[in-house]
Amino acid sequence: MVAGLRGWRASDKHTIPADSQILINFHHLHRNPSTWGPDADKFNPDRFLPENCTQRHPYAFLPFSAGPRNCIGLRYAWHSLKIIMVHVLRRYRLRTTLTMDQIKIRFSVVTRILNGCPISLEER
């Protein structure tokens, strides 16, 4: 949410009134079929290959914000996440019995799984 905007001009067509609060629906943005294709709800890591990233708008995926107020910890966060995941995945195999249609989510500032997500770890 962005607070305290004073008549910020989003484009030539739109002006956001003073003292407006803005909420970006990241869930919809990150699952928009016009950007991600007809299978937008499916996990496809190939979407983030360099050659595929150049074909879409730079603000189509915003986990850490973008633009002049971009997250200063972006690179650190991504590197930390990758290092942790490598250590976990080298030692354990993760499994779940859930399918995507069984997961119920709640939209808020942070998207949460309402009905839980049981994961089992098997040592490799």
PDB file of C-alpha atoms in Angstrom:
ATOM      1  CA  MET A   1       0.000   0.000   0.000  1.00  0.00           C
ATOM      2  CA  VAL A   2       1.300   3.423  -0.847  1.00  0.00           C
ATOM      3  CA  ALA A   3       0.127   6.259   1.348  1.00  0.00           C
ATOM      4  CA  GLY A   4       0.605  10.001   1.127  1.00  0.00           C
ATOM      5  CA  LEU A   5       0.667  10.431  -2.633  1.00  0.00           C
ATOM      6  CA  ARG A   6       0.003  14.017  -3.620  1.00  0.00           C
ATOM      7  CA  GLY A   7      -1.659  13.948  -7.025  1.00  0.00           C
ATOM      8  CA  TRP A   8       0.922  11.547  -8.491  1.00  0.00           C
ATOM      9  CA  ARG A   9       0.556  11.145 -12.236  1.00  0.00           C
ATOM     10  CA  ALA A  10       0.495   7.451 -13.211  1.00  0.00           C
ATOM     11  CA  SER A  11       0.360   8.220 -16.936  1.00  0.00           C
ATOM     12  CA  ASP A  12      -1.032  10.766 -19.338  1.00  0.00           C
ATOM     13  CA  LYS A  13      -4.432   9.113 -18.952  1.00  0.00           C
ATOM     14  CA  HIS A  14      -4.635   8.661 -15.188  1.00  0.00           C
ATOM     15  CA  THR A  15      -3.997  10.874 -12.195  1.00  0.00           C
ATOM     16  CA  ILE A  16      -4.157   9.380  -8.723  1.00  0.00           C
ATOM     17  CA  PRO A  17      -5.940  11.837  -6.401  1.00  0.00           C
ATOM     18  CA  ALA A  18      -4.117  13.280  -3.405  1.00  0.00           C
ATOM     19  CA  ASP A  19      -4.173  11.164  -0.214  1.00  0.00           C
ATOM     20  CA  SER A  20      -5.134   8.034  -2.143  1.00  0.00           C
ATOM     21  CA  GLN A  21      -4.174   4.598  -0.954  1.00  0.00           C
ATOM     22  CA  ILE A  22      -3.144   2.098  -3.595  1.00  0.00           C
ATOM     23  CA  LEU A  23      -3.259  -1.657  -3.289  1.00  0.00           C
ATOM     24  CA  ILE A  24      -1.761  -3.823  -6.032  1.00  0.00           C
ATOM     25  CA  ASN A  25      -3.355  -7.242  -6.388  1.00  0.00           C
ATOM     26  CA  PHE A  26      -0.155  -9.247  -6.815  1.00  0.00           C
ATOM     27  CA  HIS A  27      -2.047 -12.521  -7.040  1.00  0.00           C
ATOM     28  CA  HIS A  28      -3.934 -11.314 -10.103  1.00  0.00           C
ATOM     29  CA  LEU A  29      -0.888  -9.558 -11.585  1.00  0.00           C
ATOM     30  CA  HIS A  30       1.219 -12.718 -11.328  1.00  0.00           C
ATOM     31  CA  ARG A  31      -1.535 -14.897 -12.819  1.00  0.00           C
ATOM     32  CA  ASN A  32      -2.742 -12.633 -15.602  1.00  0.00           C
ATOM     33  CA  PRO A  33      -3.319 -14.793 -18.727  1.00  0.00           C
ATOM     34  CA  SER A  34      -2.606 -11.842 -21.044  1.00  0.00           C
ATOM     35  CA  THR A  35       0.946 -11.745 -19.635  1.00  0.00           C
ATOM     36  CA  TRP A  36       1.629 -15.352 -18.619  1.00  0.00           C
ATOM     37  CA  GLY A  37      -0.503 -17.262 -21.148  1.00  0.00           C
ATOM     38  CA  PRO A  38      -3.482 -19.606 -20.762  1.00  0.00           C
ATOM     39  CA  ASP A  39      -1.662 -21.712 -18.143  1.00  0.00           C
ATOM     40  CA  ALA A  40      -0.920 -18.710 -15.901  1.00  0.00           C
ATOM     41  CA  ASP A  41      -1.884 -20.627 -12.733  1.00  0.00           C
ATOM     42  CA  LYS A  42       0.635 -23.405 -13.395  1.00  0.00           C
ATOM     43  CA  PHE A  43       4.168 -23.284 -12.042  1.00  0.00           C
ATOM     44  CA  ASN A  44       6.610 -23.019 -14.929  1.00  0.00           C
ATOM     45  CA  PRO A  45      10.148 -21.948 -13.950  1.00  0.00           C
ATOM     46  CA  ASP A  46      11.058 -21.579 -17.634  1.00  0.00           C
ATOM     47  CA  ARG A  47       9.088 -18.327 -17.608  1.00  0.00           C
ATOM     48  CA  PHE A  48      12.038 -16.766 -15.790  1.00  0.00           C
ATOM     49  CA  LEU A  49      14.753 -17.790 -18.228  1.00  0.00           C
ATOM     50  CA  PRO A  50      16.548 -14.691 -19.550  1.00  0.00           C
ATOM     51  CA  GLU A  51      15.188 -15.080 -23.076  1.00  0.00           C
ATOM     52  CA  ASN A  52      11.593 -15.243 -21.751  1.00  0.00           C
ATOM     53  CA  CYS A  53      12.005 -12.298 -19.358  1.00  0.00           C
ATOM     54  CA  THR A  54      12.948  -9.952 -22.190  1.00  0.00           C
ATOM     55  CA  GLN A  55       9.602 -10.620 -23.894  1.00  0.00           C
ATOM     56  CA  ARG A  56       7.410  -9.229 -21.108  1.00  0.00           C
ATOM     57  CA  HIS A  57       7.024  -5.944 -19.287  1.00  0.00           C
ATOM     58  CA  PRO A  58       9.637  -5.488 -16.525  1.00  0.00           C
ATOM     59  CA  TYR A  59       6.886  -4.845 -13.943  1.00  0.00           C
ATOM     60  CA  ALA A  60       4.885  -8.002 -14.769  1.00  0.00           C
ATOM     61  CA  PHE A  61       6.485  -9.848 -11.816  1.00  0.00           C
ATOM     62  CA  LEU A  62       6.937  -7.776  -8.658  1.00  0.00           C
ATOM     63  CA  PRO A  63       7.924  -9.893  -5.661  1.00  0.00           C
ATOM     64  CA  PHE A  64      10.379  -7.218  -4.489  1.00  0.00           C
ATOM     65  CA  SER A  65       8.812  -4.125  -6.060  1.00  0.00           C
ATOM     66  CA  ALA A  66      10.425  -2.295  -8.948  1.00  0.00           C
ATOM     67  CA  GLY A  67      11.396   1.079 -10.243  1.00  0.00           C
ATOM     68  CA  PRO A  68      13.094   3.856  -8.264  1.00  0.00           C
ATOM     69  CA  ARG A  69      11.816   2.516  -4.917  1.00  0.00           C
ATOM     70  CA  ASN A  70      12.975  -1.024  -5.590  1.00  0.00           C
ATOM     71  CA  CYS A  71      13.877  -3.198  -2.622  1.00  0.00           C
ATOM     72  CA  ILE A  72      17.484  -2.463  -1.626  1.00  0.00           C
ATOM     73  CA  GLY A  73      17.819  -6.031  -0.350  1.00  0.00           C
ATOM     74  CA  LEU A  74      16.665  -7.652  -3.586  1.00  0.00           C
ATOM     75  CA  ARG A  75      19.954  -9.282  -4.564  1.00  0.00           C
ATOM     76  CA  TYR A  76      20.762 -10.285  -0.995  1.00  0.00           C
ATOM     77  CA  ALA A  77      17.293 -11.822  -0.559  1.00  0.00           C
ATOM     78  CA  TRP A  78      17.499 -13.805  -3.813  1.00  0.00           C
ATOM     79  CA  HIS A  79      21.013 -15.066  -3.039  1.00  0.00           C
ATOM     80  CA  SER A  80      20.042 -16.019   0.511  1.00  0.00           C
ATOM     81  CA  LEU A  81      16.935 -17.828  -0.707  1.00  0.00           C
ATOM     82  CA  LYS A  82      18.908 -19.766  -3.313  1.00  0.00           C
ATOM     83  CA  ILE A  83      21.610 -20.776  -0.834  1.00  0.00           C
ATOM     84  CA  ILE A  84      19.064 -21.975   1.726  1.00  0.00           C
ATOM     85  CA  MET A  85      17.082 -23.880  -0.911  1.00  0.00           C
ATOM     86  CA  VAL A  86      20.227 -25.561  -2.252  1.00  0.00           C
ATOM     87  CA  HIS A  87      21.151 -26.765   1.239  1.00  0.00           C
ATOM     88  CA  VAL A  88      17.632 -28.051   1.954  1.00  0.00           C
ATOM     89  CA  LEU A  89      17.165 -29.704  -1.449  1.00  0.00           C
ATOM     90  CA  ARG A  90      20.581 -31.366  -1.384  1.00  0.00           C
ATOM     91  CA  ARG A  91      19.761 -32.991   1.937  1.00  0.00           C
ATOM     92  CA  TYR A  92      16.008 -33.627   1.667  1.00  0.00           C
ATOM     93  CA  ARG A  93      13.352 -34.608  -0.852  1.00  0.00           C
ATOM     94  CA  LEU A  94      10.150 -32.569  -0.348  1.00  0.00           C
ATOM     95  CA  ARG A  95       6.757 -34.153  -1.019  1.00  0.00           C
ATOM     96  CA  THR A  96       3.111 -33.234  -0.619  1.00  0.00           C
ATOM     97  CA  THR A  97      -0.109 -35.037  -1.456  1.00  0.00           C
ATOM     98  CA  LEU A  98      -1.965 -31.799  -2.253  1.00  0.00           C
ATOM     99  CA  THR A  99      -2.802 -30.659  -5.740  1.00  0.00           C
ATOM    100  CA  MET A 100      -3.241 -27.014  -6.699  1.00  0.00           C
ATOM    101  CA  ASP A 101      -7.051 -27.312  -6.857  1.00  0.00           C
ATOM    102  CA  GLN A 102      -7.115 -28.470  -3.201  1.00  0.00           C
ATOM    103  CA  ILE A 103      -5.268 -25.427  -1.856  1.00  0.00           C
ATOM    104  CA  LYS A 104      -7.457 -22.607  -0.514  1.00  0.00           C
ATOM    105  CA  ILE A 105      -5.795 -19.214  -0.229  1.00  0.00           C
ATOM    106  CA  ARG A 106      -6.625 -15.910   1.427  1.00  0.00           C
ATOM    107  CA  PHE A 107      -5.527 -12.643  -0.104  1.00  0.00           C
ATOM    108  CA  SER A 108      -4.130 -10.054   2.242  1.00  0.00           C
ATOM    109  CA  VAL A 109      -0.867  -8.153   2.457  1.00  0.00           C
ATOM    110  CA  VAL A 110       0.686 -11.626   2.442  1.00  0.00           C
ATOM    111  CA  THR A 111      -1.116 -14.440   0.606  1.00  0.00           C
ATOM    112  CA  ARG A 112      -1.729 -17.333   3.005  1.00  0.00           C
ATOM    113  CA  ILE A 113      -2.781 -20.945   2.567  1.00  0.00           C
ATOM    114  CA  LEU A 114      -5.948 -21.357   4.660  1.00  0.00           C
ATOM    115  CA  ASN A 115      -6.178 -25.129   4.812  1.00  0.00           C
ATOM    116  CA  GLY A 116      -2.487 -25.765   5.483  1.00  0.00           C
ATOM    117  CA  CYS A 117       0.068 -27.358   3.243  1.00  0.00           C
ATOM    118  CA  PRO A 118       1.436 -30.594   4.658  1.00  0.00           C
ATOM    119  CA  ILE A 119       4.954 -31.257   3.411  1.00  0.00           C
ATOM    120  CA  SER A 120       7.046 -34.273   4.223  1.00  0.00           C
ATOM    121  CA  LEU A 121      10.822 -34.301   4.172  1.00  0.00           C
ATOM    122  CA  GLU A 122      12.710 -37.436   3.275  1.00  0.00           C
ATOM    123  CA  GLU A 123      16.425 -37.532   3.912  1.00  0.00           C
ATOM    124  CA  ARG A 124      18.346 -38.276   0.708  1.00  0.00           C
TER     125      ARG A 124
END
